[in-house]
CSV table of C-alpha atoms and ligand atoms in Angstrom, one decimal:
chain,number,residue,atom,x,y,z
A,1,MET,CA,-40.9,-69.0,80.0
A,2,LEU,CA,-40.0,-65.6,81.2
A,3,ILE,CA,-38.9,-64.7,78.1
A,4,ARG,CA,-40.2,-65.9,75.1
A,5,ARG,CA,-43.9,-66.1,73.6
A,6,PRO,CA,-45.5,-69.1,71.6
A,7,ALA,CA,-45.7,-66.2,68.7
A,8,ASP,CA,-42.4,-65.9,68.8
A,9,THR,CA,-41.9,-69.6,67.3
A,10,LEU,CA,-41.3,-69.5,63.5
A,11,PRO,CA,-43.1,-72.2,61.3
A,12,SER,CA,-39.3,-72.8,60.3
A,13,GLU,CA,-38.7,-74.2,63.9
A,14,ILE,CA,-41.7,-76.8,63.5
A,15,THR,CA,-40.8,-80.0,61.9
A,16,PRO,CA,-42.4,-81.3,59.2
A,17,GLN,CA,-45.2,-83.7,60.2
A,18,ALA,CA,-43.5,-85.8,57.4
A,19,ILE,CA,-40.4,-86.4,59.7
A,20,TYR,CA,-41.7,-87.7,62.8
A,21,ARG,CA,-44.2,-89.9,60.5
A,22,ASP,CA,-40.8,-91.6,59.1
A,23,ARG,CA,-39.5,-91.7,62.5
A,24,ARG,CA,-41.9,-93.5,63.3
A,25,GLU,CA,-41.9,-95.8,60.6
A,26,PHE,CA,-38.4,-96.2,61.4
A,27,LEU,CA,-38.9,-97.5,64.6
A,28,ARG,CA,-41.9,-99.8,63.7
A,29,ALA,CA,-40.2,-101.4,60.7
A,30,ALA,CA,-37.0,-102.2,63.0
A,31,GLY,CA,-38.7,-103.2,66.1
A,32,GLY,CA,-41.2,-104.8,64.5
A,33,LEU,CA,-43.8,-103.9,67.7
A,34,ALA,CA,-46.0,-101.9,68.9
A,35,LEU,CA,-44.6,-98.3,68.3
A,36,ALA,CA,-44.8,-97.5,72.1
A,37,GLY,CA,-43.3,-101.1,72.6
A,38,GLY,CA,-40.9,-100.5,69.6
A,39,LEU,CA,-37.5,-100.8,71.3
A,40,GLY,CA,-36.1,-102.8,68.4
A,41,LEU,CA,-33.3,-99.6,67.9
A,42,THR,CA,-31.4,-97.5,69.4
A,43,SER,CA,-31.4,-93.7,68.1
A,44,ASP,CA,-29.5,-92.8,65.1
A,45,ASP,CA,-29.4,-89.1,66.2
A,46,VAL,CA,-28.5,-89.1,70.3
A,47,ALA,CA,-26.1,-91.0,72.4
A,48,ALA,CA,-29.9,-92.9,74.2
A,49,ALA,CA,-29.6,-96.1,75.2
A,50,LYS,CA,-32.4,-98.7,74.0
A,51,LEU,CA,-34.6,-99.3,77.4
A,52,ALA,CA,-35.3,-103.2,77.3
A,53,ASN,CA,-38.2,-105.0,79.2
A,54,THR,CA,-40.8,-102.1,78.9
A,55,ARG,CA,-44.4,-102.9,79.2
A,56,PRO,CA,-47.5,-100.6,77.9
A,57,GLY,CA,-48.6,-98.6,80.8
A,58,PRO,CA,-52.2,-97.5,81.8
A,59,TYR,CA,-53.3,-93.8,80.3
A,60,SER,CA,-52.0,-93.7,77.3
A,61,THR,CA,-53.7,-91.6,74.9
A,62,GLY,CA,-54.1,-93.0,71.3
A,63,GLU,CA,-53.4,-89.0,70.1
A,64,GLU,CA,-50.5,-88.7,67.2
A,65,MET,CA,-47.3,-88.5,69.1
A,66,THR,CA,-45.1,-85.6,68.3
A,67,SER,CA,-42.2,-86.4,66.7
A,68,TYR,CA,-38.6,-87.3,68.4
A,69,LYS,CA,-36.8,-84.4,66.9
A,70,ASN,CA,-39.1,-81.6,68.1
A,71,ILE,CA,-39.2,-83.0,71.8
A,72,THR,CA,-36.0,-82.9,71.9
A,73,THR,CA,-35.0,-79.7,70.5
A,74,TYR,CA,-37.7,-77.8,71.3
A,75,ASN,CA,-37.1,-77.6,75.3
A,76,ASN,CA,-37.0,-75.4,78.3
A,77,PHE,CA,-33.8,-76.1,80.5
A,78,TYR,CA,-33.0,-73.2,81.8
A,79,GLU,CA,-29.8,-74.8,82.6
A,80,PHE,CA,-28.6,-75.2,79.6
A,81,GLY,CA,-29.8,-71.4,78.6
A,82,THR,CA,-33.3,-69.8,78.0
A,83,ASP,CA,-33.7,-70.0,73.7
A,84,LYS,CA,-35.9,-73.3,73.2
A,85,ALA,CA,-32.9,-74.6,71.3
A,86,ASP,CA,-30.2,-74.2,73.7
A,87,PRO,CA,-30.5,-77.4,75.6
A,88,ALA,CA,-30.2,-79.3,72.7
A,89,ARG,CA,-27.1,-77.4,71.7
A,90,THR,CA,-25.6,-77.1,75.2
A,91,ALA,CA,-27.0,-80.3,77.5
A,92,GLY,CA,-24.1,-82.4,76.1
A,93,SER,CA,-21.5,-82.1,78.8
A,94,LEU,CA,-24.4,-83.2,81.4
A,95,ARG,CA,-22.7,-86.3,83.1
A,96,GLN,CA,-25.8,-89.0,83.6
A,97,ARG,CA,-23.9,-91.3,85.8
A,98,PRO,CA,-22.7,-92.0,88.9
A,99,TRP,CA,-26.1,-90.4,89.8
A,100,THR,CA,-27.7,-90.7,92.9
A,101,VAL,CA,-31.2,-89.5,94.1
A,102,GLN,CA,-31.3,-88.6,97.9
A,103,VAL,CA,-34.5,-89.4,99.5
A,104,ASP,CA,-35.1,-87.7,102.8
A,105,GLY,CA,-37.4,-85.7,105.4
A,106,LEU,CA,-40.6,-87.1,106.8
A,107,VAL,CA,-40.2,-90.6,105.8
A,108,ARG,CA,-39.2,-94.0,107.8
A,109,ARG,CA,-36.3,-95.1,105.2
A,110,PRO,CA,-34.2,-92.3,104.2
A,111,GLY,CA,-31.5,-92.6,101.9
A,112,SER,CA,-29.4,-92.3,99.2
A,113,TYR,CA,-30.2,-94.2,95.7
A,114,ASP,CA,-28.1,-95.1,92.9
A,115,LEU,CA,-29.7,-94.3,89.7
A,116,ASP,CA,-29.6,-98.2,88.5
A,117,ALA,CA,-30.7,-99.4,91.2
A,118,LEU,CA,-33.8,-96.7,91.5
A,119,LEU,CA,-34.2,-98.7,87.6
A,120,LYS,CA,-35.0,-101.7,89.1
A,121,LEU,CA,-37.1,-100.8,91.9
A,122,ALA,CA,-40.2,-101.2,89.6
A,123,PRO,CA,-41.2,-102.4,86.2
A,124,LEU,CA,-40.7,-99.9,83.1
A,125,GLU,CA,-43.4,-99.1,81.7
A,126,ASP,CA,-44.3,-96.8,78.4
A,127,ARG,CA,-46.8,-94.0,78.7
A,128,ILE,CA,-47.9,-91.9,76.1
A,129,TYR,CA,-48.8,-88.1,77.7
A,130,ARG,CA,-50.3,-85.4,76.2
A,131,MET,CA,-48.0,-82.5,78.3
A,132,ARG,CA,-49.1,-78.7,78.0
A,133,CYS,CA,-47.2,-75.9,78.7
A,134,VAL,CA,-48.1,-72.5,80.0
A,135,GLU,CA,-46.8,-70.5,77.2
A,136,GLY,CA,-49.4,-71.7,74.5
A,137,TRP,CA,-47.7,-75.4,73.2
A,138,SER,CA,-48.0,-78.9,73.8
A,139,MET,CA,-46.9,-82.5,72.7
A,140,VAL,CA,-48.1,-85.7,73.3
A,141,ILE,CA,-44.6,-87.4,74.4
A,142,PRO,CA,-44.0,-91.8,74.6
A,143,TRP,CA,-42.8,-91.4,77.8
A,144,VAL,CA,-40.8,-94.7,79.7
A,145,GLY,CA,-40.9,-94.7,83.8
A,146,TYR,CA,-42.5,-96.1,86.2
A,147,PRO,CA,-45.4,-94.3,89.1
A,148,LEU,CA,-43.6,-92.2,91.2
A,149,HIS,CA,-45.9,-94.0,94.1
A,150,GLU,CA,-43.5,-97.0,93.7
A,151,LEU,CA,-40.5,-95.8,95.0
A,152,ILE,CA,-43.0,-93.9,97.8
A,153,ARG,CA,-44.1,-96.4,99.2
A,154,ARG,CA,-40.7,-98.2,99.6
A,155,VAL,CA,-39.4,-94.9,101.8
A,156,GLU,CA,-42.8,-95.0,104.2
A,157,PRO,CA,-43.7,-91.5,104.4
A,158,LEU,CA,-44.2,-90.8,108.0
A,159,GLY,CA,-48.0,-88.7,108.3
A,160,SER,CA,-46.9,-85.4,108.9
A,161,ALA,CA,-45.8,-85.8,105.6
A,162,LYS,CA,-48.2,-83.8,103.3
A,163,PHE,CA,-45.9,-82.5,100.5
A,164,VAL,CA,-43.0,-83.8,98.3
A,165,GLU,CA,-40.1,-81.0,97.0
A,166,PHE,CA,-38.0,-82.2,94.1
A,167,THR,CA,-34.3,-80.4,93.9
A,168,THR,CA,-32.4,-80.6,90.5
A,169,LEU,CA,-29.4,-80.8,90.2
A,170,ALA,CA,-27.7,-77.0,89.4
A,171,ASP,CA,-23.9,-77.7,88.7
A,172,ARG,CA,-21.6,-74.8,87.2
A,173,ALA,CA,-19.0,-77.1,85.7
A,174,GLN,CA,-22.0,-79.0,83.9
A,175,MET,CA,-24.8,-76.6,83.3
A,176,PRO,CA,-24.1,-73.3,81.7
A,177,GLY,CA,-27.1,-71.6,82.2
A,178,VAL,CA,-26.9,-72.0,86.0
A,179,HIS,CA,-24.2,-69.0,85.5
A,180,ALA,CA,-27.1,-66.8,84.6
A,181,PRO,CA,-29.6,-65.7,87.5
A,182,VAL,CA,-32.6,-66.2,85.5
A,183,LEU,CA,-34.2,-68.6,88.0
A,184,HIS,CA,-33.5,-69.2,92.1
A,185,TRP,CA,-30.8,-72.1,91.9
A,186,PRO,CA,-31.2,-75.1,92.0
A,187,TYR,CA,-34.3,-75.7,90.2
A,188,THR,CA,-36.9,-76.9,92.9
A,189,GLU,CA,-40.8,-78.3,92.3
A,190,GLY,CA,-43.2,-79.2,94.3
A,191,LEU,CA,-46.7,-81.7,94.6
A,192,ARG,CA,-48.7,-82.7,97.1
A,193,LEU,CA,-48.3,-86.3,98.8
A,194,ASP,CA,-51.6,-86.9,97.4
A,195,GLU,CA,-50.6,-85.7,93.4
A,196,ALA,CA,-47.2,-87.1,93.9
A,197,LEU,CA,-48.6,-90.6,94.9
A,198,HIS,CA,-51.2,-90.3,92.2
A,199,PRO,CA,-50.9,-93.3,89.0
A,200,LEU,CA,-50.5,-90.6,86.7
A,201,THR,CA,-47.5,-89.2,88.5
A,202,LEU,CA,-44.3,-90.7,86.8
A,203,LEU,CA,-40.4,-91.0,87.7
A,204,ALA,CA,-39.5,-91.1,83.9
A,205,VAL,CA,-36.0,-92.2,82.7
A,206,GLY,CA,-37.0,-92.8,78.6
A,207,LEU,CA,-38.5,-91.5,76.0
A,208,TYR,CA,-39.4,-93.3,72.5
A,209,GLY,CA,-38.4,-96.4,74.2
A,210,GLU,CA,-34.6,-95.0,75.0
A,211,THR,CA,-33.3,-93.3,78.1
A,212,LEU,CA,-34.2,-89.8,78.4
A,213,PRO,CA,-31.7,-87.0,75.9
A,214,ASN,CA,-30.4,-84.6,78.5
A,215,GLN,CA,-31.8,-82.0,77.5
A,216,ASN,CA,-35.3,-83.6,78.5
A,217,GLY,CA,-34.1,-84.3,82.0
A,218,ALA,CA,-31.9,-86.9,81.8
A,219,PRO,CA,-31.2,-89.3,83.6
A,220,VAL,CA,-34.7,-88.9,85.9
A,221,ARG,CA,-37.4,-86.8,85.6
A,222,ILE,CA,-40.7,-86.3,86.8
A,223,VAL,CA,-43.7,-86.0,84.9
A,224,THR,CA,-47.1,-84.8,85.7
A,225,PRO,CA,-49.5,-84.5,82.9
A,226,TRP,CA,-52.5,-82.7,84.5
A,227,LYS,CA,-50.1,-79.6,85.0
A,228,TYR,CA,-48.5,-77.4,83.6
A,229,GLY,CA,-44.9,-78.5,82.1
A,230,PHE,CA,-42.7,-77.0,84.6
A,231,LYS,CA,-44.6,-79.0,87.7
A,232,SER,CA,-42.3,-81.9,85.6
A,233,ALA,CA,-38.6,-81.3,87.4
A,234,LYS,CA,-36.0,-82.7,85.4
A,235,SER,CA,-32.9,-84.0,86.4
A,236,ILE,CA,-33.6,-84.6,89.8
A,237,VAL,CA,-31.2,-85.1,92.8
A,238,ARG,CA,-33.2,-84.8,95.4
A,239,ILE,CA,-36.9,-86.1,96.7
A,240,ARG,CA,-37.5,-84.9,100.4
A,241,PHE,CA,-40.9,-85.1,101.8
A,242,VAL,CA,-42.1,-82.2,104.1
A,243,GLU,CA,-45.1,-80.8,106.2
A,244,ALA,CA,-45.5,-77.1,104.9
A,245,GLN,CA,-46.1,-76.5,101.2
A,246,PRO,CA,-42.8,-75.7,99.2
A,247,GLU,CA,-41.7,-72.5,97.2
A,248,SER,CA,-41.1,-73.8,94.1
A,249,SER,CA,-38.3,-71.6,92.0
A,250,TRP,CA,-41.5,-70.3,89.9
A,251,MET,CA,-43.4,-69.2,92.7
A,252,ARG,CA,-40.4,-67.7,93.5
A,253,ALA,CA,-39.4,-66.0,90.2
A,254,ALA,CA,-43.1,-64.6,89.8
A,255,PRO,CA,-45.4,-65.5,92.6
A,256,ARG,CA,-48.5,-63.5,90.7
A,257,GLU,CA,-48.0,-65.9,87.3
A,258,TYR,CA,-47.3,-69.3,88.7
A,259,GLY,CA,-49.2,-70.8,92.0
A,260,PHE,CA,-48.0,-73.7,93.3
A,261,TYR,CA,-51.0,-75.8,92.1
A,262,SER,CA,-50.4,-75.2,88.2
A,263,ASN,CA,-53.4,-77.3,87.0
A,264,VAL,CA,-53.7,-77.2,83.3
A,265,ASN,CA,-57.1,-74.5,83.3
A,266,PRO,CA,-58.2,-72.9,80.5
A,267,ASP,CA,-60.5,-70.9,82.6
A,268,VAL,CA,-57.2,-69.0,84.7
A,269,GLU,CA,-55.4,-66.7,82.6
A,270,HIS,CA,-51.7,-66.5,82.8
A,271,PRO,CA,-51.3,-62.3,83.0
A,272,ARG,CA,-49.1,-62.7,79.8
A,273,TRP,CA,-50.6,-65.5,77.7
A,274,SER,CA,-54.2,-66.7,76.8
A,275,GLN,CA,-54.8,-70.3,78.4
A,276,ALA,CA,-58.0,-71.0,76.2
A,277,LYS,CA,-56.0,-72.4,73.3
A,278,GLU,CA,-52.8,-74.6,72.7
A,279,ARG,CA,-50.4,-75.3,69.8
A,280,ARG,CA,-49.7,-78.4,69.3
A,281,ILE,CA,-45.7,-78.4,68.0
A,282,GLY,CA,-45.4,-79.7,64.6
A,283,GLU,CA,-49.8,-78.5,64.0
A,284,PHE,CA,-50.5,-75.1,62.9
A,285,THR,CA,-54.1,-74.8,63.7
A,286,LYS,CA,-54.7,-74.3,67.8
A,287,ARG,CA,-57.1,-76.6,69.2
A,288,LYS,CA,-59.0,-75.7,73.0
A,289,THR,CA,-56.8,-76.5,76.2
A,290,LEU,CA,-59.0,-79.0,78.0
A,291,MET,CA,-59.1,-78.4,81.7
A,292,PHE,CA,-56.4,-81.1,83.3
A,293,ASN,CA,-55.3,-81.1,80.2
A,294,GLY,CA,-57.6,-84.3,79.5
A,295,TYR,CA,-57.0,-85.6,82.9
A,296,GLY,CA,-60.1,-84.6,84.3
A,297,GLU,CA,-61.4,-88.1,84.6
A,298,GLN,CA,-58.2,-89.3,86.9
A,299,VAL,CA,-57.5,-86.0,88.9
A,300,ALA,CA,-60.7,-83.7,89.3
A,301,GLN,CA,-61.7,-85.7,92.6
A,302,MET,CA,-58.3,-84.4,94.4
A,303,TYR,CA,-59.6,-81.0,93.8
A,304,SER,CA,-63.4,-80.6,95.3
A,305,GLY,CA,-63.9,-78.3,97.0
A,306,LEU,CA,-61.0,-76.5,96.0
A,307,ASP,CA,-60.9,-72.9,94.5
A,308,LEU,CA,-59.0,-73.3,91.4
A,309,ARG,CA,-58.4,-69.6,90.8
A,310,LYS,CA,-57.6,-68.8,94.1
A,311,PHE,CA,-55.2,-72.0,94.0
A,312,PHE,CA,-53.9,-71.6,90.6
B,1,MTE,N1,-36.7,-78.6,85.3
B,1,MTE,C1,-35.2,-78.0,85.2
B,1,MTE,N2,-34.5,-78.7,85.9
B,1,MTE,N3,-35.0,-76.5,84.7
B,1,MTE,C2,-36.1,-76.3,83.7
B,1,MTE,O1,-35.7,-75.3,83.6
B,1,MTE,N4,-38.2,-76.4,82.4
B,1,MTE,C3,-39.7,-76.9,82.9
B,1,MTE,C4,-39.5,-78.7,83.3
B,1,MTE,N5,-38.8,-78.8,83.9
B,1,MTE,C5,-37.0,-77.1,83.7
B,1,MTE,C6,-37.8,-78.3,83.9
B,1,MTE,C7,-40.6,-76.5,81.9
B,1,MTE,S1,-40.5,-75.0,82.1
B,1,MTE,C8,-41.1,-77.2,81.1
B,1,MTE,S2,-42.3,-77.0,80.0
B,1,MTE,C9,-40.8,-78.6,80.8
B,1,MTE,O2,-39.7,-79.2,82.0
B,1,MTE,C10,-39.7,-78.7,79.7
B,1,MTE,O3,-39.7,-80.5,79.6
B,1,MTE,P1,-39.3,-80.5,77.8
B,1,MTE,O4,-38.2,-80.0,77.5
B,1,MTE,O5,-38.6,-82.3,78.2
B,1,MTE,O6,-40.4,-81.0,77.5
């Protein structure tokens, strides 16, 4: 995010709409099911596994989904390089198993969760969310996961827990980008506890009905669709409940540019990029950016009384 501007994106980097329609038709034909639940096949282009028994979840947008190809080849995942094309090229070295997520801090039931146990904690849902990056582009992504509150409820946060900090994997042996000091490793992000408990917040394990490709944050990541993309930490290994507001890697790298809240807000300019408009990947005409990325009805009440210019 510190490196490339949206205007630098070449039209040739963007897959024509027809290609993703092909994939949609392909999934539809093979699965014979509604697309979001179209689980009839394993991808032909990456080693992703079909996720069985998912069910349609609430809050899905009816907007056209971004192509699988664009979702999986236009990524920000600095542990695998800073160019959008790097993660798809270099993330093959990430090992998805064994994988544990440590849950600790101010909780009654801390523990180390094996990913496969985590997958069984709650029913997996298909949720098609709009996602907006602070750099000025957006996508519509059919995630698979369950609400993070399913996990939080089970570990029983103490009354003193006010925030949740997410820490992601930083392993030099698996992640070539960690050798470069572009960010403070490991990548960390944070949410207020009520944001983490919000029913829109997902613990995501898949997209397009299949397990997450490495470049999209395999095997488990957070998704908060009303915030800029960087709040959605990838490949998480630790969830810590704390009293004080945690500092994220982006706040540490550039505190004037990246605040803790990072709610999508067209009225608060990023020092280098206007937030008024966005370009949906796969389209050429820009569209107006909506407050809270269009999820205001669900989330605005969490910020009543908060000056969103000061707490950007
Ligand atoms: N998580 C980790 N661990 N490392 C990262 O560099 N980049 C963030 C976020 N999560 C990032 C991360 C940013 S800037 C964005 S826009 C989204 O992941 C991109 O997610 P996507 O590539 O799946 O669309």
